[in-house]
mmCIF file of C-alpha atoms in Angstrom:
data_model
loop_
_atom_site.group_PDB
_atom_site.id
_atom_site.type_symbol
_atom_site.label_atom_id
_atom_site.label_comp_id
_atom_site.label_asym_id
_atom_site.label_seq_id
_atom_site.Cartn_x
_atom_site.Cartn_y
_atom_site.Cartn_z
ATOM 1 C CA MET A 1 116.069 121.103 86.634
ATOM 2 C CA LEU A 2 114.933 122.757 83.276
ATOM 3 C CA LYS A 3 111.240 121.158 82.987
ATOM 4 C CA VAL A 4 108.617 118.292 84.093
ATOM 5 C CA GLU A 5 110.192 115.502 81.692
ATOM 6 C CA HIS A 6 107.210 112.932 82.456
ATOM 7 C CA ILE A 7 104.241 112.243 85.243
ATOM 8 C CA GLY A 8 104.930 108.717 86.227
ATOM 9 C CA ILE A 9 101.007 106.800 86.303
ATOM 10 C CA ALA A 10 100.746 103.672 88.730
ATOM 11 C CA VAL A 11 98.212 101.386 86.551
ATOM 12 C CA LYS A 12 96.879 97.684 87.423
ATOM 13 C CA SER A 13 96.149 97.414 83.596
ATOM 14 C CA LEU A 14 97.824 99.435 80.384
ATOM 15 C CA SER A 15 95.340 97.644 78.602
ATOM 16 C CA GLU A 16 92.459 98.903 80.038
ATOM 17 C CA SER A 17 94.078 101.986 81.003
ATOM 18 C CA LEU A 18 95.918 103.469 77.788
ATOM 19 C CA PRO A 19 91.980 103.208 75.632
ATOM 20 C CA LEU A 20 90.487 105.223 78.898
ATOM 21 C CA PHE A 21 93.896 108.085 79.075
ATOM 22 C CA GLU A 22 93.762 108.286 74.906
ATOM 23 C CA LYS A 23 90.201 109.869 75.310
ATOM 24 C CA LEU A 24 91.079 111.596 78.368
ATOM 25 C CA LEU A 25 93.985 113.107 77.045
ATOM 26 C CA ASN A 26 92.845 112.957 73.250
ATOM 27 C CA THR A 27 96.076 111.858 71.912
ATOM 28 C CA PRO A 28 97.010 108.765 70.796
ATOM 29 C CA CYS A 29 100.133 106.696 72.908
ATOM 30 C CA TYR A 30 103.094 107.302 70.837
ATOM 31 C CA LYS A 31 105.342 104.777 72.223
ATOM 32 C CA THR A 32 105.247 101.112 74.746
ATOM 33 C CA GLU A 33 108.295 99.792 76.119
ATOM 34 C CA LEU A 34 109.147 96.510 78.816
ATOM 35 C CA VAL A 35 112.249 97.763 81.089
ATOM 36 C CA GLU A 36 112.566 94.572 82.442
ATOM 37 C CA THR A 37 115.701 95.786 85.479
ATOM 38 C CA GLU A 38 112.503 97.603 86.880
ATOM 39 C CA GLN A 39 109.399 95.381 86.026
ATOM 40 C CA VAL A 40 107.409 97.274 84.614
ATOM 41 C CA ASN A 41 105.682 97.923 81.134
ATOM 42 C CA THR A 42 105.455 101.416 79.997
ATOM 43 C CA ALA A 43 103.221 103.588 77.787
ATOM 44 C CA PHE A 44 104.022 107.092 76.406
ATOM 45 C CA LEU A 45 101.352 109.678 75.698
ATOM 46 C CA GLN A 46 103.047 113.232 75.058
ATOM 47 C CA LYS A 47 101.500 116.852 75.631
ATOM 48 C CA GLY A 48 103.350 119.643 75.345
ATOM 49 C CA GLU A 49 106.422 119.420 76.739
ATOM 50 C CA THR A 50 105.586 116.780 79.105
ATOM 51 C CA LYS A 51 104.698 113.263 78.415
ATOM 52 C CA ILE A 52 102.200 111.241 80.514
ATOM 53 C CA GLU A 53 104.062 107.424 81.543
ATOM 54 C CA LEU A 54 101.103 105.132 82.451
ATOM 55 C CA LEU A 55 103.550 101.753 84.827
ATOM 56 C CA GLU A 56 102.033 98.857 84.588
ATOM 57 C CA SER A 57 103.576 96.237 86.903
ATOM 58 C CA THR A 58 105.166 92.873 85.404
ATOM 59 C CA GLY A 59 104.473 91.131 88.761
ATOM 60 C CA PRO A 60 102.971 91.040 91.867
ATOM 61 C CA GLU A 61 106.403 92.170 93.429
ATOM 62 C CA GLY A 62 107.458 94.512 91.133
ATOM 63 C CA VAL A 63 107.674 98.020 92.680
ATOM 64 C CA ILE A 64 104.431 99.719 90.931
ATOM 65 C CA ALA A 65 102.419 96.255 92.354
ATOM 66 C CA ARG A 66 103.822 96.838 95.477
ATOM 67 C CA TYR A 67 102.417 100.436 95.376
ATOM 68 C CA ILE A 68 99.422 100.154 93.990
ATOM 69 C CA ASP A 69 98.817 97.149 97.051
ATOM 70 C CA LYS A 70 99.783 100.277 99.958
ATOM 71 C CA LYS A 71 98.716 103.326 97.727
ATOM 72 C CA GLY A 72 95.839 102.493 94.660
ATOM 73 C CA GLU A 73 96.410 103.633 91.228
ATOM 74 C CA GLY A 74 97.485 107.442 90.821
ATOM 75 C CA ILE A 75 100.151 109.982 90.159
ATOM 76 C CA HIS A 76 103.318 107.789 91.173
ATOM 77 C CA HIS A 77 105.950 110.329 90.668
ATOM 78 C CA ILE A 78 107.371 113.669 88.350
ATOM 79 C CA ALA A 79 110.491 113.081 86.482
ATOM 80 C CA PHE A 80 112.770 116.605 85.912
ATOM 81 C CA GLU A 81 114.370 116.376 82.779
ATOM 82 C CA VAL A 82 117.969 118.063 83.637
ATOM 83 C CA GLU A 83 121.031 119.022 81.985
ATOM 84 C CA ASP A 84 123.830 117.528 83.862
ATOM 85 C CA ILE A 85 122.398 114.326 86.061
ATOM 86 C CA GLU A 86 125.665 113.416 87.966
ATOM 87 C CA ALA A 87 126.048 117.691 89.114
ATOM 88 C CA GLU A 88 122.622 117.693 89.588
ATOM 89 C CA MET A 89 122.592 114.878 91.792
ATOM 90 C CA LYS A 90 125.366 116.605 93.645
ATOM 91 C CA ARG A 91 123.969 120.527 94.406
ATOM 92 C CA LEU A 92 121.183 118.507 95.564
ATOM 93 C CA GLN A 93 122.912 115.820 98.174
ATOM 94 C CA ALA A 94 124.522 118.868 99.007
ATOM 95 C CA GLU A 95 121.627 120.819 99.811
ATOM 96 C CA GLY A 96 120.667 117.572 101.890
ATOM 97 C CA PHE A 97 118.350 115.441 99.840
ATOM 98 C CA VAL A 98 118.268 111.498 99.905
ATOM 99 C CA LEU A 99 119.239 109.763 96.710
ATOM 100 C CA LEU A 100 118.069 106.510 96.042
ATOM 101 C CA ASN A 101 120.357 105.355 93.223
ATOM 102 C CA GLU A 102 124.339 106.640 94.026
ATOM 103 C CA LYS A 103 124.889 106.397 90.450
ATOM 104 C CA PRO A 104 122.504 107.477 87.509
ATOM 105 C CA LYS A 105 120.611 104.361 86.277
ATOM 106 C CA ALA A 106 119.508 103.296 83.092
ATOM 107 C CA GLY A 107 115.740 103.833 82.544
ATOM 108 C CA ALA A 108 112.655 104.261 80.548
ATOM 109 C CA ASP A 109 113.056 106.335 77.175
ATOM 110 C CA ASN A 110 116.376 105.925 76.704
ATOM 111 C CA LYS A 111 117.186 107.975 80.048
ATOM 112 C CA LEU A 112 119.818 108.077 82.718
ATOM 113 C CA VAL A 113 117.297 108.366 86.182
ATOM 114 C CA CYS A 114 117.581 109.166 89.539
ATOM 115 C CA PHE A 115 115.208 109.336 92.116
ATOM 116 C CA LEU A 116 115.373 111.031 95.006
ATOM 117 C CA HIS A 117 113.828 109.905 98.569
ATOM 118 C CA PRO A 118 110.252 110.659 99.681
ATOM 119 C CA LYS A 119 110.544 111.328 102.925
ATOM 120 C CA GLY A 120 112.588 114.617 102.087
ATOM 121 C CA THR A 121 110.429 116.119 99.168
ATOM 122 C CA ARG A 122 107.437 115.580 101.191
ATOM 123 C CA GLY A 123 105.734 112.409 99.520
ATOM 124 C CA VAL A 124 106.532 113.191 96.104
ATOM 125 C CA LEU A 125 108.723 110.841 95.001
ATOM 126 C CA VAL A 126 110.726 113.232 92.541
ATOM 127 C CA GLU A 127 112.943 111.340 89.125
ATOM 128 C CA LEU A 128 115.743 113.587 87.684
ATOM 129 C CA CYS A 129 116.362 112.201 84.229
ATOM 130 C CA MET A 130 118.645 113.522 81.433
ATOM 131 C CA GLU A 131 119.240 112.099 77.939
ATOM 132 C CA ASN A 132 121.277 108.627 77.767
ATOM 133 C CA LYS A 133 123.762 109.907 75.039
ATOM 134 C CA LYS A 134 126.325 107.363 75.504
ATOM 135 C CA PRO A 135 124.844 103.309 76.127
ATOM 136 C CA LEU A 136 126.262 102.544 80.087
ATOM 137 C CA PRO A 137 128.836 99.724 80.360
ATOM 138 C CA GLY A 138 126.436 96.040 80.128
ATOM 139 C CA LYS A 139 124.300 97.966 78.259
ATOM 140 C CA ARG A 140 123.403 96.892 74.368
ATOM 141 C CA MET B 1 94.880 119.852 76.198
ATOM 142 C CA LEU B 2 97.697 121.268 75.894
ATOM 143 C CA LYS B 3 99.751 121.098 77.890
ATOM 144 C CA VAL B 4 100.442 119.923 81.770
ATOM 145 C CA GLU B 5 99.519 123.402 83.012
ATOM 146 C CA HIS B 6 100.868 122.859 86.839
ATOM 147 C CA ILE B 7 100.539 120.066 89.596
ATOM 148 C CA GLY B 8 99.205 120.274 92.786
ATOM 149 C CA ILE B 9 101.285 119.382 95.938
ATOM 150 C CA ALA B 10 99.272 119.070 98.959
ATOM 151 C CA VAL B 11 102.111 120.352 101.818
ATOM 152 C CA LYS B 12 100.769 120.692 105.548
ATOM 153 C CA SER B 13 102.499 124.306 106.081
ATOM 154 C CA LEU B 14 103.935 126.673 103.184
ATOM 155 C CA SER B 15 106.155 128.246 105.100
ATOM 156 C CA GLU B 16 108.239 124.864 105.942
ATOM 157 C CA SER B 17 107.777 123.241 102.487
ATOM 158 C CA LEU B 18 108.584 125.849 99.983
ATOM 159 C CA PRO B 19 112.048 126.815 101.291
ATOM 160 C CA LEU B 20 112.516 123.009 100.346
ATOM 161 C CA PHE B 21 110.857 123.093 96.906
ATOM 162 C CA GLU B 22 112.754 126.490 96.177
ATOM 163 C CA LYS B 23 116.138 124.518 96.861
ATOM 164 C CA LEU B 24 114.483 121.830 95.618
ATOM 165 C CA LEU B 25 113.657 123.122 91.812
ATOM 166 C CA ASN B 26 116.097 125.406 92.348
ATOM 167 C CA THR B 27 113.858 128.229 91.606
ATOM 168 C CA PRO B 28 112.369 130.741 93.767
ATOM 169 C CA CYS B 29 108.499 131.139 94.241
ATOM 170 C CA TYR B 30 107.123 133.760 91.712
ATOM 171 C CA LYS B 31 103.773 134.355 93.720
ATOM 172 C CA THR B 32 101.800 133.011 96.086
ATOM 173 C CA GLU B 33 97.872 133.182 96.577
ATOM 174 C CA LEU B 34 95.257 132.886 98.752
ATOM 175 C CA VAL B 35 91.842 130.871 97.704
ATOM 176 C CA GLU B 36 89.201 131.724 100.125
ATOM 177 C CA THR B 37 86.254 129.409 98.154
ATOM 178 C CA GLU B 38 88.418 126.211 97.931
ATOM 179 C CA GLN B 39 90.333 127.224 101.854
ATOM 180 C CA VAL B 40 93.791 127.131 100.317
ATOM 181 C CA ASN B 41 97.365 129.054 100.625
ATOM 182 C CA THR B 42 98.986 128.555 97.284
ATOM 183 C CA ALA B 43 102.427 129.157 95.989
ATOM 184 C CA PHE B 44 104.203 128.627 92.123
ATOM 185 C CA LEU B 45 106.658 127.146 90.854
ATOM 186 C CA GLN B 46 107.324 127.858 87.698
ATOM 187 C CA LYS B 47 109.187 125.167 85.622
ATOM 188 C CA GLY B 48 109.532 125.126 82.120
ATOM 189 C CA GLU B 49 106.121 125.500 80.678
ATOM 190 C CA THR B 50 104.750 124.140 83.719
ATOM 191 C CA LYS B 51 104.150 125.532 87.041
ATOM 192 C CA ILE B 52 104.014 123.313 90.843
ATOM 193 C CA GLU B 53 101.777 124.722 92.808
ATOM 194 C CA LEU B 54 102.114 124.395 96.438
ATOM 195 C CA LEU B 55 98.917 123.684 98.422
ATOM 196 C CA GLU B 56 98.156 124.786 102.722
ATOM 197 C CA SER B 57 95.058 124.148 103.862
ATOM 198 C CA THR B 58 94.252 127.225 105.969
ATOM 199 C CA GLY B 59 91.837 125.072 108.625
ATOM 200 C CA PRO B 60 91.604 121.907 109.821
ATOM 201 C CA GLU B 61 88.591 121.207 107.811
ATOM 202 C CA GLY B 62 89.816 122.237 103.921
ATOM 203 C CA VAL B 63 89.817 119.759 100.816
ATOM 204 C CA ILE B 64 93.726 119.750 101.173
ATOM 205 C CA ALA B 65 93.455 119.227 105.334
ATOM 206 C CA ARG B 66 91.035 116.113 104.094
ATOM 207 C CA TYR B 67 93.675 114.927 102.213
ATOM 208 C CA ILE B 68 96.384 114.934 104.060
ATOM 209 C CA ASP B 69 95.028 113.190 106.276
ATOM 210 C CA LYS B 70 94.038 110.217 104.394
ATOM 211 C CA LYS B 71 96.723 110.338 101.923
ATOM 212 C CA GLY B 72 99.886 111.855 103.224
ATOM 213 C CA GLU B 73 101.572 114.885 102.322
ATOM 214 C CA GLY B 74 102.679 114.389 97.800
ATOM 215 C CA ILE B 75 101.319 115.190 94.398
ATOM 216 C CA HIS B 76 97.759 115.802 95.079
ATOM 217 C CA HIS B 77 96.255 116.237 90.570
ATOM 218 C CA ILE B 78 97.128 117.681 87.701
ATOM 219 C CA ALA B 79 95.874 120.319 85.393
ATOM 220 C CA PHE B 80 95.648 120.064 82.307
ATOM 221 C CA GLU B 81 95.562 123.545 80.311
ATOM 222 C CA VAL B 82 92.645 123.139 77.571
ATOM 223 C CA GLU B 83 91.797 126.178 74.740
ATOM 224 C CA ASP B 84 87.717 125.755 75.549
ATOM 225 C CA ILE B 85 86.641 123.887 79.287
ATOM 226 C CA GLU B 86 83.400 124.167 78.401
ATOM 227 C CA ALA B 87 84.012 122.575 74.733
ATOM 228 C CA GLU B 88 86.778 120.663 76.833
ATOM 229 C CA MET B 89 83.502 119.610 79.750
ATOM 230 C CA LYS B 90 81.543 118.535 77.086
ATOM 231 C CA ARG B 91 83.779 116.203 75.193
ATOM 232 C CA LEU B 92 84.437 114.419 78.480
ATOM 233 C CA GLN B 93 81.507 113.553 79.209
ATOM 234 C CA ALA B 94 80.021 112.437 76.054
ATOM 235 C CA GLU B 95 83.453 110.179 76.321
ATOM 236 C CA GLY B 96 82.182 109.010 80.328
ATOM 237 C CA PHE B 97 84.834 110.610 82.439
ATOM 238 C CA VAL B 98 82.286 112.508 85.449
ATOM 239 C CA LEU B 99 83.297 115.561 86.344
ATOM 240 C CA LEU B 100 82.647 117.231 89.537
ATOM 241 C CA ASN B 101 81.534 120.708 88.780
ATOM 242 C CA GLU B 102 79.119 120.873 86.112
ATOM 243 C CA LYS B 103 80.034 124.974 84.768
ATOM 244 C CA PRO B 104 83.390 126.370 85.190
ATOM 245 C CA LYS B 105 84.865 127.940 88.871
ATOM 246 C CA ALA B 106 87.450 130.217 89.622
ATOM 247 C CA GLY B 107 90.409 128.232 90.663
ATOM 248 C CA ALA B 108 93.865 130.642 91.520
ATOM 249 C CA ASP B 109 96.024 132.362 89.224
ATOM 250 C CA ASN B 110 93.378 133.214 87.167
ATOM 251 C CA LYS B 111 91.899 130.709 85.955
ATOM 252 C CA LEU B 112 89.125 128.876 85.464
ATOM 253 C CA VAL B 113 88.817 125.369 86.616
ATOM 254 C CA CYS B 114 86.643 122.148 86.508
ATOM 255 C CA PHE B 115 87.933 118.377 88.492
ATOM 256 C CA LEU B 116 86.938 115.149 87.030
ATOM 257 C CA HIS B 117 86.268 112.254 88.826
ATOM 258 C CA PRO B 118 89.025 110.957 90.214
ATOM 259 C CA LYS B 119 87.269 107.368 90.119
ATOM 260 C CA GLY B 120 86.995 107.389 86.162
ATOM 261 C CA THR B 121 90.648 108.013 85.863
ATOM 262 C CA ARG B 122 92.786 105.298 87.664
ATOM 263 C CA GLY B 123 92.430 107.786 91.444
ATOM 264 C CA VAL B 124 94.329 110.540 89.355
ATOM 265 C CA LEU B 125 92.723 114.221 90.767
ATOM 266 C CA VAL B 126 92.381 115.785 86.439
ATOM 267 C CA GLU B 127 91.996 119.281 86.365
ATOM 268 C CA LEU B 128 91.190 121.173 83.128
ATOM 269 C CA CYS B 129 91.758 125.061 83.480
ATOM 270 C CA MET B 130 92.123 127.863 81.229
ATOM 271 C CA GLU B 131 92.724 131.750 81.497
ATOM 272 C CA ASN B 132 89.476 133.604 82.877
ATOM 273 C CA LYS B 133 89.257 136.307 80.223
ATOM 274 C CA LYS B 134 86.104 137.548 82.006
ATOM 275 C CA PRO B 135 85.421 138.308 85.404
ATOM 276 C CA LEU B 136 82.437 135.418 86.976
ATOM 277 C CA PRO B 137 79.451 137.309 88.019
ATOM 278 C CA GLY B 138 79.599 138.333 90.985
ATOM 279 C CA LYS B 139 83.910 137.712 90.979
ATOM 280 C CA ARG B 140 85.652 141.381 90.632
#
């Protein structure tokens, strides 16, 4: 675990929330990205070495839409950058943490990611992420 | 807004959660601190330029106890380091954000802090913080 790579915030509407977070953080959004596999539109703002990632669901059944239905808008997850995601997944499993995906999967921002079950981390949804150096099979 | 100074996580029990977060982050806690004015025991772990601050209520009426009663354990707030807290408070007020304290107050870790109302920030409790260069009147 190297640093807090980003903090994910669930919002109902990117078009409404992005100008608000640009004002709050006093910095412009530098990238937006649709992650179809996760059914989210994302927008990124940088503060120091950490990104703020706004997450909007692309449909009413997406994971972010269901999160907002249950808990309202707000902080959704913390992502830590790791040096070697497979080694870190093994280390955490050996420590008793429960992984939500058994293999690293492609996330936003050209990352390989793995989530930990929040029941094992005091309600905090933790993401591990690592720069994707080579494309995953089947991804262009 | 310079960087994410820390992320605050509300936990029921520091003695149970601290070993868990030390394992998760693979780093030891470097400081614990009681903040009597806020009725919290805190414990800090560092990752890159950001701290993870675990927050345990000192009593059943504390703000963290009430938060956990309502929402469960989990991510409580994001704190951004600012260069000049009074200037930043003025800037944000002028942008329409609502401050929860009108003047900077003393927080954990020798900081002057100010919170923004989460209704104005899509449910995210945002803290501004700045190193306290001189003691506040009445504080030793």
